[in-house]
């Protein structure tokens, strides 16, 4: 019986890490990338994934709420994330590099 409890604990930790990774990934994507990929909005996915993360922290794995959170996390990871990653720029926030004069093929040189 102790081995089964250990397995459930490891499974619970894995679900927490999985939902946490999905939440961090969703938070680092640009808002317009969700619209460009024709998916729900960024706030929608942040709320859903944050709820899944909190539910995984609070409830036992044998409850039905963590299973619902797992389903939402899987939907994000297999449907939304690949669509966002397929966009130019990987759908991530631009924090450094590039300038405002950069075009799609490199820096704009003023027609020279």
PDB file of N, CA and C in Angstrom:
ATOM      1  N   UNK A   1       0.812  -1.191   0.000  1.00  0.00           N
ATOM      2  CA  UNK A   1       0.000   0.000   0.000  1.00  0.00           C
ATOM      3  C   UNK A   1       0.861   1.263   0.000  1.00  0.00           C
ATOM      4  N   UNK A   2       2.012   1.175   0.666  1.00  0.00           N
ATOM      5  CA  UNK A   2       2.892   2.321   0.728  1.00  0.00           C
ATOM      6  C   UNK A   2       3.466   2.653  -0.665  1.00  0.00           C
ATOM      7  N   UNK A   3       3.705   1.647  -1.464  1.00  0.00           N
ATOM      8  CA  UNK A   3       4.194   1.866  -2.818  1.00  0.00           C
ATOM      9  C   UNK A   3       3.183   2.581  -3.687  1.00  0.00           C
ATOM     10  N   UNK A   4       1.903   2.252  -3.513  1.00  0.00           N
ATOM     11  CA  UNK A   4       0.844   2.911  -4.276  1.00  0.00           C
ATOM     12  C   UNK A   4       0.724   4.377  -3.869  1.00  0.00           C
ATOM     13  N   UNK A   5       0.848   4.655  -2.566  1.00  0.00           N
ATOM     14  CA  UNK A   5       0.791   6.044  -2.095  1.00  0.00           C
ATOM     15  C   UNK A   5       1.972   6.837  -2.649  1.00  0.00           C
ATOM     16  N   UNK A   6       3.127   6.220  -2.709  1.00  0.00           N
ATOM     17  CA  UNK A   6       4.291   6.880  -3.295  1.00  0.00           C
ATOM     18  C   UNK A   6       4.107   7.160  -4.774  1.00  0.00           C
ATOM     19  N   UNK A   7       3.500   6.220  -5.474  1.00  0.00           N
ATOM     20  CA  UNK A   7       3.217   6.411  -6.900  1.00  0.00           C
ATOM     21  C   UNK A   7       2.239   7.565  -7.105  1.00  0.00           C
ATOM     22  N   UNK A   8       1.190   7.631  -6.280  1.00  0.00           N
ATOM     23  CA  UNK A   8       0.216   8.725  -6.391  1.00  0.00           C
ATOM     24  C   UNK A   8       0.861  10.068  -6.074  1.00  0.00           C
ATOM     25  N   UNK A   9       1.786  10.076  -5.115  1.00  0.00           N
ATOM     26  CA  UNK A   9       2.479  11.321  -4.797  1.00  0.00           C
ATOM     27  C   UNK A   9       3.331  11.767  -5.987  1.00  0.00           C
ATOM     28  N   UNK A  10       4.061  10.850  -6.597  1.00  0.00           N
ATOM     29  CA  UNK A  10       4.869  11.194  -7.772  1.00  0.00           C
ATOM     30  C   UNK A  10       3.998  11.667  -8.932  1.00  0.00           C
ATOM     31  N   UNK A  11       2.870  11.024  -9.119  1.00  0.00           N
ATOM     32  CA  UNK A  11       1.940  11.437 -10.166  1.00  0.00           C
ATOM     33  C   UNK A  11       1.395  12.838  -9.887  1.00  0.00           C
ATOM     34  N   UNK A  12       1.099  13.123  -8.642  1.00  0.00           N
ATOM     35  CA  UNK A  12       0.607  14.444  -8.261  1.00  0.00           C
ATOM     36  C   UNK A  12       1.669  15.516  -8.514  1.00  0.00           C
ATOM     37  N   UNK A  13       2.897  15.232  -8.168  1.00  0.00           N
ATOM     38  CA  UNK A  13       3.994  16.181  -8.408  1.00  0.00           C
ATOM     39  C   UNK A  13       4.184  16.387  -9.907  1.00  0.00           C
ATOM     40  N   UNK A  14       4.086  15.320 -10.685  1.00  0.00           N
ATOM     41  CA  UNK A  14       4.227  15.438 -12.137  1.00  0.00           C
ATOM     42  C   UNK A  14       3.118  16.316 -12.721  1.00  0.00           C
ATOM     43  N   UNK A  15       1.894  16.171 -12.226  1.00  0.00           N
ATOM     44  CA  UNK A  15       0.788  17.005 -12.707  1.00  0.00           C
ATOM     45  C   UNK A  15       0.993  18.469 -12.345  1.00  0.00           C
ATOM     46  N   UNK A  16       1.500  18.723 -11.153  1.00  0.00           N
ATOM     47  CA  UNK A  16       1.772  20.103 -10.737  1.00  0.00           C
ATOM     48  C   UNK A  16       2.842  20.715 -11.636  1.00  0.00           C
ATOM     49  N   UNK A  17       3.903  19.977 -11.899  1.00  0.00           N
ATOM     50  CA  UNK A  17       4.969  20.484 -12.774  1.00  0.00           C
ATOM     51  C   UNK A  17       4.477  20.694 -14.205  1.00  0.00           C
ATOM     52  N   UNK A  18       3.666  19.772 -14.694  1.00  0.00           N
ATOM     53  CA  UNK A  18       3.128  19.867 -16.059  1.00  0.00           C
ATOM     54  C   UNK A  18       2.232  21.092 -16.202  1.00  0.00           C
ATOM     55  N   UNK A  19       1.322  21.289 -15.255  1.00  0.00           N
ATOM     56  CA  UNK A  19       0.428  22.442 -15.335  1.00  0.00           C
ATOM     57  C   UNK A  19       1.195  23.743 -15.088  1.00  0.00           C
ATOM     58  N   UNK A  20       2.222  23.705 -14.235  1.00  0.00           N
ATOM     59  CA  UNK A  20       3.046  24.894 -14.020  1.00  0.00           C
ATOM     60  C   UNK A  20       3.823  25.282 -15.264  1.00  0.00           C
ATOM     61  N   UNK A  21       4.377  24.289 -15.960  1.00  0.00           N
ATOM     62  CA  UNK A  21       5.085  24.564 -17.210  1.00  0.00           C
ATOM     63  C   UNK A  21       4.150  25.179 -18.246  1.00  0.00           C
ATOM     64  N   UNK A  22       2.941  24.621 -18.366  1.00  0.00           N
ATOM     65  CA  UNK A  22       1.977  25.146 -19.337  1.00  0.00           C
ATOM     66  C   UNK A  22       1.577  26.580 -18.982  1.00  0.00           C
ATOM     67  N   UNK A  23       1.413  26.859 -17.699  1.00  0.00           N
ATOM     68  CA  UNK A  23       1.052  28.209 -17.267  1.00  0.00           C
ATOM     69  C   UNK A  23       2.164  29.200 -17.584  1.00  0.00           C
ATOM     70  N   UNK A  24       3.397  28.841 -17.309  1.00  0.00           N
ATOM     71  CA  UNK A  24       4.528  29.725 -17.615  1.00  0.00           C
ATOM     72  C   UNK A  24       4.665  29.915 -19.121  1.00  0.00           C
ATOM     73  N   UNK A  25       4.473  28.847 -19.888  1.00  0.00           N
ATOM     74  CA  UNK A  25       4.552  28.948 -21.340  1.00  0.00           C
ATOM     75  C   UNK A  25       3.467  29.877 -21.882  1.00  0.00           C
ATOM     76  N   UNK A  26       2.261  29.747 -21.365  1.00  0.00           N
ATOM     77  CA  UNK A  26       1.165  30.604 -21.825  1.00  0.00           C
ATOM     78  C   UNK A  26       1.405  32.066 -21.451  1.00  0.00           C
ATOM     79  N   UNK A  27       2.034  32.292 -20.313  1.00  0.00           N
ATOM     80  CA  UNK A  27       2.285  33.667 -19.870  1.00  0.00           C
ATOM     81  C   UNK A  27       3.365  34.345 -20.698  1.00  0.00           C
ATOM     82  N   UNK A  28       4.270  33.577 -21.294  1.00  0.00           N
ATOM     83  CA  UNK A  28       5.361  34.186 -22.058  1.00  0.00           C
ATOM     84  C   UNK A  28       5.007  34.431 -23.521  1.00  0.00           C
ATOM     85  N   UNK A  29       3.848  33.990 -23.946  1.00  0.00           N
ATOM     86  CA  UNK A  29       3.432  34.215 -25.338  1.00  0.00           C
ATOM     87  C   UNK A  29       2.797  35.594 -25.482  1.00  0.00           C
ATOM     88  N   UNK A  30       2.905  36.164 -26.683  1.00  0.00           N
ATOM     89  CA  UNK A  30       2.297  37.470 -26.955  1.00  0.00           C
ATOM     90  C   UNK A  30       0.785  37.348 -27.063  1.00  0.00           C
ATOM     91  N   UNK A  31       0.095  38.403 -26.692  1.00  0.00           N
ATOM     92  CA  UNK A  31      -1.368  38.424 -26.762  1.00  0.00           C
ATOM     93  C   UNK A  31      -1.859  38.294 -28.202  1.00  0.00           C
ATOM     94  N   UNK A  32      -1.214  38.991 -29.121  1.00  0.00           N
ATOM     95  CA  UNK A  32      -1.665  38.948 -30.510  1.00  0.00           C
ATOM     96  C   UNK A  32      -1.397  37.602 -31.169  1.00  0.00           C
ATOM     97  N   UNK A  33      -0.483  36.822 -30.618  1.00  0.00           N
ATOM     98  CA  UNK A  33      -0.199  35.504 -31.187  1.00  0.00           C
ATOM     99  C   UNK A  33      -1.403  34.574 -31.036  1.00  0.00           C
ATOM    100  N   UNK A  34      -2.132  34.703 -29.942  1.00  0.00           N
ATOM    101  CA  UNK A  34      -3.321  33.877 -29.740  1.00  0.00           C
ATOM    102  C   UNK A  34      -4.385  34.199 -30.792  1.00  0.00           C
ATOM    103  N   UNK A  35      -4.550  35.488 -31.073  1.00  0.00           N
ATOM    104  CA  UNK A  35      -5.513  35.880 -32.109  1.00  0.00           C
ATOM    105  C   UNK A  35      -5.041  35.456 -33.493  1.00  0.00           C
ATOM    106  N   UNK A  36      -3.742  35.569 -33.734  1.00  0.00           N
ATOM    107  CA  UNK A  36      -3.200  35.181 -35.041  1.00  0.00           C
ATOM    108  C   UNK A  36      -3.340  33.680 -35.271  1.00  0.00           C
ATOM    109  N   UNK A  37      -3.238  32.895 -34.204  1.00  0.00           N
ATOM    110  CA  UNK A  37      -3.377  31.444 -34.324  1.00  0.00           C
ATOM    111  C   UNK A  37      -4.847  31.015 -34.281  1.00  0.00           C
ATOM    112  N   UNK A  38      -5.749  31.962 -34.147  1.00  0.00           N
ATOM    113  CA  UNK A  38      -7.192  31.705 -34.095  1.00  0.00           C
ATOM    114  C   UNK A  38      -7.557  30.787 -32.921  1.00  0.00           C
ATOM    115  N   UNK A  39      -6.992  31.116 -31.746  1.00  0.00           N
ATOM    116  CA  UNK A  39      -7.275  30.392 -30.507  1.00  0.00           C
ATOM    117  C   UNK A  39      -7.949  31.352 -29.536  1.00  0.00           C
ATOM    118  N   UNK A  40      -8.381  30.836 -28.402  1.00  0.00           N
ATOM    119  CA  UNK A  40      -8.951  31.703 -27.372  1.00  0.00           C
ATOM    120  C   UNK A  40      -7.903  32.720 -26.946  1.00  0.00           C
ATOM    121  N   UNK A  41      -8.334  33.733 -26.192  1.00  0.00           N
ATOM    122  CA  UNK A  41      -7.427  34.816 -25.812  1.00  0.00           C
ATOM    123  C   UNK A  41      -6.422  34.377 -24.756  1.00  0.00           C
ATOM    124  N   UNK A  42      -5.388  35.175 -24.611  1.00  0.00           N
ATOM    125  CA  UNK A  42      -4.358  34.891 -23.616  1.00  0.00           C
ATOM    126  C   UNK A  42      -4.926  34.899 -22.198  1.00  0.00           C
ATOM    127  N   UNK A  43      -5.756  35.895 -21.816  1.00  0.00           N
ATOM    128  CA  UNK A  43      -6.318  35.853 -20.456  1.00  0.00           C
ATOM    129  C   UNK A  43      -7.155  34.595 -20.197  1.00  0.00           C
ATOM    130  N   UNK A  44      -7.878  34.118 -21.193  1.00  0.00           N
ATOM    131  CA  UNK A  44      -8.665  32.892 -21.027  1.00  0.00           C
ATOM    132  C   UNK A  44      -7.755  31.722 -20.661  1.00  0.00           C
ATOM    133  N   UNK A  45      -6.674  31.537 -21.425  1.00  0.00           N
ATOM    134  CA  UNK A  45      -5.783  30.412 -21.167  1.00  0.00           C
ATOM    135  C   UNK A  45      -5.016  30.589 -19.864  1.00  0.00           C
ATOM    136  N   UNK A  46      -4.672  31.820 -19.513  1.00  0.00           N
ATOM    137  CA  UNK A  46      -3.995  32.041 -18.238  1.00  0.00           C
ATOM    138  C   UNK A  46      -4.902  31.684 -17.062  1.00  0.00           C
ATOM    139  N   UNK A  47      -6.173  32.043 -17.140  1.00  0.00           N
ATOM    140  CA  UNK A  47      -7.123  31.719 -16.071  1.00  0.00           C
ATOM    141  C   UNK A  47      -7.331  30.212 -15.984  1.00  0.00           C
ATOM    142  N   UNK A  48      -7.544  29.566 -17.123  1.00  0.00           N
ATOM    143  CA  UNK A  48      -7.786  28.116 -17.132  1.00  0.00           C
ATOM    144  C   UNK A  48      -6.574  27.366 -16.593  1.00  0.00           C
ATOM    145  N   UNK A  49      -5.396  27.726 -17.047  1.00  0.00           N
ATOM    146  CA  UNK A  49      -4.190  27.024 -16.607  1.00  0.00           C
ATOM    147  C   UNK A  49      -3.830  27.348 -15.158  1.00  0.00           C
ATOM    148  N   UNK A  50      -4.103  28.568 -14.710  1.00  0.00           N
ATOM    149  CA  UNK A  50      -3.865  28.901 -13.301  1.00  0.00           C
ATOM    150  C   UNK A  50      -4.817  28.119 -12.400  1.00  0.00           C
ATOM    151  N   UNK A  51      -6.072  27.988 -12.826  1.00  0.00           N
ATOM    152  CA  UNK A  51      -7.015  27.174 -12.055  1.00  0.00           C
ATOM    153  C   UNK A  51      -6.584  25.717 -12.016  1.00  0.00           C
ATOM    154  N   UNK A  52      -6.115  25.202 -13.129  1.00  0.00           N
ATOM    155  CA  UNK A  52      -5.628  23.821 -13.163  1.00  0.00           C
ATOM    156  C   UNK A  52      -4.438  23.645 -12.221  1.00  0.00           C
ATOM    157  N   UNK A  53      -3.546  24.611 -12.200  1.00  0.00           N
ATOM    158  CA  UNK A  53      -2.380  24.539 -11.316  1.00  0.00           C
ATOM    159  C   UNK A  53      -2.793  24.553  -9.849  1.00  0.00           C
ATOM    160  N   UNK A  54      -3.688  25.465  -9.489  1.00  0.00           N
ATOM    161  CA  UNK A  54      -4.138  25.571  -8.099  1.00  0.00           C
ATOM    162  C   UNK A  54      -4.903  24.321  -7.686  1.00  0.00           C
ATOM    163  N   UNK A  55      -5.756  23.813  -8.565  1.00  0.00           N
ATOM    164  CA  UNK A  55      -6.515  22.595  -8.252  1.00  0.00           C
ATOM    165  C   UNK A  55      -5.572  21.425  -8.030  1.00  0.00           C
ATOM    166  N   UNK A  56      -4.517  21.325  -8.839  1.00  0.00           N
ATOM    167  CA  UNK A  56      -3.541  20.251  -8.652  1.00  0.00           C
ATOM    168  C   UNK A  56      -2.788  20.391  -7.333  1.00  0.00           C
ATOM    169  N   UNK A  57      -2.597  21.619  -6.874  1.00  0.00           N
ATOM    170  CA  UNK A  57      -1.937  21.836  -5.594  1.00  0.00           C
ATOM    171  C   UNK A  57      -2.829  21.455  -4.413  1.00  0.00           C
ATOM    172  N   UNK A  58      -4.118  21.750  -4.528  1.00  0.00           N
ATOM    173  CA  UNK A  58      -5.026  21.608  -3.389  1.00  0.00           C
ATOM    174  C   UNK A  58      -5.637  20.217  -3.276  1.00  0.00           C
ATOM    175  N   UNK A  59      -6.131  19.682  -4.387  1.00  0.00           N
ATOM    176  CA  UNK A  59      -6.919  18.461  -4.333  1.00  0.00           C
ATOM    177  C   UNK A  59      -6.078  17.214  -4.569  1.00  0.00           C
ATOM    178  N   UNK A  60      -6.572  16.117  -4.057  1.00  0.00           N
ATOM    179  CA  UNK A  60      -5.973  14.803  -4.230  1.00  0.00           C
ATOM    180  C   UNK A  60      -6.105  14.367  -5.687  1.00  0.00           C
ATOM    181  N   UNK A  61      -5.160  13.613  -6.166  1.00  0.00           N
ATOM    182  CA  UNK A  61      -5.156  13.151  -7.555  1.00  0.00           C
ATOM    183  C   UNK A  61      -6.350  12.263  -7.869  1.00  0.00           C
ATOM    184  N   UNK A  62      -6.914  11.621  -6.857  1.00  0.00           N
ATOM    185  CA  UNK A  62      -8.056  10.737  -7.087  1.00  0.00           C
ATOM    186  C   UNK A  62      -9.366  11.499  -7.213  1.00  0.00           C
ATOM    187  N   UNK A  63      -9.358  12.798  -6.998  1.00  0.00           N
ATOM    188  CA  UNK A  63     -10.541  13.625  -7.178  1.00  0.00           C
ATOM    189  C   UNK A  63     -10.754  13.894  -8.673  1.00  0.00           C
ATOM    190  N   UNK A  64     -11.947  14.360  -9.032  1.00  0.00           N
ATOM    191  CA  UNK A  64     -12.219  14.596 -10.455  1.00  0.00           C
ATOM    192  C   UNK A  64     -11.718  15.966 -10.912  1.00  0.00           C
ATOM    193  N   UNK A  65     -11.524  16.921 -10.012  1.00  0.00           N
ATOM    194  CA  UNK A  65     -11.079  18.252 -10.422  1.00  0.00           C
ATOM    195  C   UNK A  65      -9.665  18.260 -11.011  1.00  0.00           C
ATOM    196  N   UNK A  66      -8.705  17.555 -10.441  1.00  0.00           N
ATOM    197  CA  UNK A  66      -7.386  17.514 -11.097  1.00  0.00           C
ATOM    198  C   UNK A  66      -7.432  16.864 -12.481  1.00  0.00           C
ATOM    199  N   UNK A  67      -8.360  15.954 -12.690  1.00  0.00           N
ATOM    200  CA  UNK A  67      -8.477  15.329 -14.016  1.00  0.00           C
ATOM    201  C   UNK A  67      -8.994  16.351 -15.032  1.00  0.00           C
ATOM    202  N   UNK A  68      -9.930  17.208 -14.603  1.00  0.00           N
ATOM    203  CA  UNK A  68     -10.418  18.269 -15.485  1.00  0.00           C
ATOM    204  C   UNK A  68      -9.282  19.246 -15.798  1.00  0.00           C
ATOM    205  N   UNK A  69      -8.483  19.591 -14.779  1.00  0.00           N
ATOM    206  CA  UNK A  69      -7.326  20.461 -14.999  1.00  0.00           C
ATOM    207  C   UNK A  69      -6.300  19.830 -15.918  1.00  0.00           C
ATOM    208  N   UNK A  70      -6.107  18.525 -15.785  1.00  0.00           N
ATOM    209  CA  UNK A  70      -5.183  17.815 -16.666  1.00  0.00           C
ATOM    210  C   UNK A  70      -5.665  17.864 -18.108  1.00  0.00           C
ATOM    211  N   UNK A  71      -6.957  17.690 -18.309  1.00  0.00           N
ATOM    212  CA  UNK A  71      -7.511  17.753 -19.671  1.00  0.00           C
ATOM    213  C   UNK A  71      -7.289  19.138 -20.270  1.00  0.00           C
ATOM    214  N   UNK A  72      -7.540  20.201 -19.483  1.00  0.00           N
ATOM    215  CA  UNK A  72      -7.328  21.566 -19.975  1.00  0.00           C
ATOM    216  C   UNK A  72      -5.857  21.802 -20.310  1.00  0.00           C
ATOM    217  N   UNK A  73      -4.969  21.290 -19.479  1.00  0.00           N
ATOM    218  CA  UNK A  73      -3.532  21.448 -19.725  1.00  0.00           C
ATOM    219  C   UNK A  73      -3.106  20.698 -20.979  1.00  0.00           C
ATOM    220  N   UNK A  74      -3.637  19.509 -21.158  1.00  0.00           N
ATOM    221  CA  UNK A  74      -3.307  18.726 -22.357  1.00  0.00           C
ATOM    222  C   UNK A  74      -3.810  19.431 -23.611  1.00  0.00           C
ATOM    223  N   UNK A  75      -5.017  20.005 -23.550  1.00  0.00           N
ATOM    224  CA  UNK A  75      -5.551  20.736 -24.705  1.00  0.00           C
ATOM    225  C   UNK A  75      -4.632  21.898 -25.059  1.00  0.00           C
ATOM    226  N   UNK A  76      -4.159  22.628 -24.046  1.00  0.00           N
ATOM    227  CA  UNK A  76      -3.240  23.725 -24.328  1.00  0.00           C
ATOM    228  C   UNK A  76      -1.952  23.201 -24.967  1.00  0.00           C
ATOM    229  N   UNK A  77      -1.402  22.134 -24.392  1.00  0.00           N
ATOM    230  CA  UNK A  77      -0.101  21.649 -24.850  1.00  0.00           C
ATOM    231  C   UNK A  77      -0.141  21.012 -26.242  1.00  0.00           C
ATOM    232  N   UNK A  78      -1.229  20.362 -26.608  1.00  0.00           N
ATOM    233  CA  UNK A  78      -1.254  19.679 -27.912  1.00  0.00           C
ATOM    234  C   UNK A  78      -1.969  20.472 -29.001  1.00  0.00           C
ATOM    235  N   UNK A  79      -2.737  21.500 -28.625  1.00  0.00           N
ATOM    236  CA  UNK A  79      -3.459  22.259 -29.639  1.00  0.00           C
ATOM    237  C   UNK A  79      -2.979  23.710 -29.718  1.00  0.00           C
ATOM    238  N   UNK A  80      -2.994  24.409 -28.624  1.00  0.00           N
ATOM    239  CA  UNK A  80      -2.692  25.842 -28.642  1.00  0.00           C
ATOM    240  C   UNK A  80      -1.193  26.101 -28.767  1.00  0.00           C
ATOM    241  N   UNK A  81      -0.387  25.440 -27.964  1.00  0.00           N
ATOM    242  CA  UNK A  81       1.055  25.679 -27.981  1.00  0.00           C
ATOM    243  C   UNK A  81       1.683  25.418 -29.355  1.00  0.00           C
ATOM    244  N   UNK A  82       1.384  24.291 -30.026  1.00  0.00           N
ATOM    245  CA  UNK A  82       1.970  24.116 -31.369  1.00  0.00           C
ATOM    246  C   UNK A  82       1.520  25.188 -32.358  1.00  0.00           C
ATOM    247  N   UNK A  83       0.282  25.654 -32.238  1.00  0.00           N
ATOM    248  CA  UNK A  83      -0.188  26.714 -33.132  1.00  0.00           C
ATOM    249  C   UNK A  83       0.567  28.013 -32.870  1.00  0.00           C
ATOM    250  N   UNK A  84       0.834  28.309 -31.606  1.00  0.00           N
ATOM    251  CA  UNK A  84       1.578  29.520 -31.273  1.00  0.00           C
ATOM    252  C   UNK A  84       3.044  29.409 -31.690  1.00  0.00           C
ATOM    253  N   UNK A  85       3.604  28.223 -31.537  1.00  0.00           N
ATOM    254  CA  UNK A  85       5.005  28.019 -31.919  1.00  0.00           C
ATOM    255  C   UNK A  85       5.184  28.075 -33.431  1.00  0.00           C
ATOM    256  N   UNK A  86       4.144  27.801 -34.192  1.00  0.00           N
ATOM    257  CA  UNK A  86       4.235  27.834 -35.644  1.00  0.00           C
ATOM    258  C   UNK A  86       4.211  29.233 -36.221  1.00  0.00           C
ATOM    259  N   UNK A  87       3.939  30.224 -35.401  1.00  0.00           N
ATOM    260  CA  UNK A  87       3.894  31.602 -35.875  1.00  0.00           C
ATOM    261  C   UNK A  87       5.304  32.164 -36.007  1.00  0.00           C
ATOM    262  N   UNK A  88       5.482  33.151 -36.884  1.00  0.00           N
ATOM    263  CA  UNK A  88       6.797  33.801 -36.979  1.00  0.00           C
ATOM    264  C   UNK A  88       7.159  34.430 -35.646  1.00  0.00           C
ATOM    265  N   UNK A  89       8.380  34.281 -35.235  1.00  0.00           N
ATOM    266  CA  UNK A  89       8.824  34.817 -33.956  1.00  0.00           C
ATOM    267  C   UNK A  89       8.477  33.904 -32.800  1.00  0.00           C
ATOM    268  N   UNK A  90       7.939  32.740 -33.078  1.00  0.00           N
ATOM    269  CA  UNK A  90       7.627  31.726 -32.067  1.00  0.00           C
ATOM    270  C   UNK A  90       6.533  32.172 -31.108  1.00  0.00           C
ATOM    271  N   UNK A  91       5.832  33.279 -31.396  1.00  0.00           N
ATOM    272  CA  UNK A  91       4.747  33.729 -30.541  1.00  0.00           C
ATOM    273  C   UNK A  91       5.209  34.247 -29.200  1.00  0.00           C
ATOM    274  N   UNK A  92       6.501  34.427 -29.021  1.00  0.00           N
ATOM    275  CA  UNK A  92       7.035  34.878 -27.733  1.00  0.00           C
ATOM    276  C   UNK A  92       7.149  36.391 -27.701  1.00  0.00           C
ATOM    277  N   UNK A  93       7.170  36.921 -26.504  1.00  0.00           N
ATOM    278  CA  UNK A  93       7.339  38.357 -26.324  1.00  0.00           C
ATOM    279  C   UNK A  93       8.727  38.759 -26.782  1.00  0.00           C
ATOM    280  N   UNK A  94       8.805  39.880 -27.419  1.00  0.00           N
ATOM    281  CA  UNK A  94      10.097  40.375 -27.888  1.00  0.00           C
ATOM    282  C   UNK A  94      10.670  41.269 -26.805  1.00  0.00           C
ATOM    283  N   UNK A  95      11.694  40.801 -26.117  1.00  0.00           N
ATOM    284  CA  UNK A  95      12.271  41.547 -25.006  1.00  0.00           C
ATOM    285  C   UNK A  95      13.571  42.235 -25.399  1.00  0.00           C
ATOM    286  N   UNK A  96      14.297  41.649 -26.307  1.00  0.00           N
ATOM    287  CA  UNK A  96      15.570  42.252 -26.697  1.00  0.00           C
ATOM    288  C   UNK A  96      15.849  41.899 -28.147  1.00  0.00           C
ATOM    289  N   UNK A  97      16.794  42.590 -28.700  1.00  0.00           N
ATOM    290  CA  UNK A  97      17.184  42.327 -30.084  1.00  0.00           C
ATOM    291  C   UNK A  97      16.219  42.976 -31.052  1.00  0.00           C
ATOM    292  N   UNK A  98      16.695  43.268 -32.209  1.00  0.00           N
ATOM    293  CA  UNK A  98      15.855  43.881 -33.221  1.00  0.00           C
ATOM    294  C   UNK A  98      15.620  45.350 -32.931  1.00  0.00           C
ATOM    295  N   UNK A  99      15.252  46.063 -33.936  1.00  0.00           N
ATOM    296  CA  UNK A  99      14.953  47.478 -33.762  1.00  0.00           C
ATOM    297  C   UNK A  99      13.596  47.761 -34.382  1.00  0.00           C
ATOM    298  N   UNK A 100      13.092  48.961 -34.132  1.00  0.00           N
ATOM    299  CA  UNK A 100      11.778  49.301 -34.670  1.00  0.00           C
ATOM    300  C   UNK A 100      11.817  49.455 -36.184  1.00  0.00           C
ATOM    301  N   UNK A 101      13.013  49.580 -36.762  1.00  0.00           N
ATOM    302  CA  UNK A 101      13.121  49.716 -38.213  1.00  0.00           C
ATOM    303  C   UNK A 101      13.361  48.388 -38.905  1.00  0.00           C
ATOM    304  N   UNK A 102      13.362  47.286 -38.151  1.00  0.00           N
ATOM    305  CA  UNK A 102      13.550  45.985 -38.769  1.00  0.00           C
ATOM    306  C   UNK A 102      12.310  45.568 -39.540  1.00  0.00           C
ATOM    307  N   UNK A 103      12.528  45.104 -40.734  1.00  0.00           N
ATOM    308  CA  UNK A 103      11.442  44.583 -41.541  1.00  0.00           C
ATOM    309  C   UNK A 103      11.421  43.068 -41.464  1.00  0.00           C
ATOM    310  N   UNK A 104      10.595  42.430 -42.280  1.00  0.00           N
ATOM    311  CA  UNK A 104      10.513  40.983 -42.225  1.00  0.00           C
ATOM    312  C   UNK A 104      11.768  40.277 -42.727  1.00  0.00           C
ATOM    313  N   UNK A 105      12.596  40.995 -43.496  1.00  0.00           N
ATOM    314  CA  UNK A 105      13.805  40.387 -44.059  1.00  0.00           C
ATOM    315  C   UNK A 105      15.078  41.017 -43.521  1.00  0.00           C
ATOM    316  N   UNK A 106      14.989  41.789 -42.460  1.00  0.00           N
ATOM    317  CA  UNK A 106      16.158  42.419 -41.866  1.00  0.00           C
ATOM    318  C   UNK A 106      15.934  43.898 -41.698  1.00  0.00           C
ATOM    319  N   UNK A 107      16.997  44.622 -41.356  1.00  0.00           N
ATOM    320  CA  UNK A 107      16.867  46.060 -41.106  1.00  0.00           C
ATOM    321  C   UNK A 107      16.494  46.828 -42.372  1.00  0.00           C
ATOM    322  N   UNK A 108      15.667  47.843 -42.210  1.00  0.00           N
ATOM    323  CA  UNK A 108      15.297  48.703 -43.323  1.00  0.00           C
ATOM    324  C   UNK A 108      16.390  49.743 -43.501  1.00  0.00           C
ATOM    325  N   UNK A 109      16.932  49.836 -44.701  1.00  0.00           N
ATOM    326  CA  UNK A 109      18.058  50.748 -44.934  1.00  0.00           C
ATOM    327  C   UNK A 109      17.654  51.989 -45.685  1.00  0.00           C
ATOM    328  N   UNK A 110      16.401  52.297 -45.804  1.00  0.00           N
ATOM    329  CA  UNK A 110      15.965  53.524 -46.449  1.00  0.00           C
ATOM    330  C   UNK A 110      16.043  53.487 -47.951  1.00  0.00           C
ATOM    331  N   UNK A 111      16.016  52.344 -48.596  1.00  0.00           N
ATOM    332  CA  UNK A 111      16.033  52.233 -50.051  1.00  0.00           C
ATOM    333  C   UNK A 111      17.422  52.377 -50.657  1.00  0.00           C
ATOM    334  N   UNK A 112      18.446  52.237 -49.864  1.00  0.00           N
ATOM    335  CA  UNK A 112      19.810  52.381 -50.387  1.00  0.00           C
ATOM    336  C   UNK A 112      20.270  51.144 -51.039  1.00  0.00           C
TER     337      UNK A 112
END
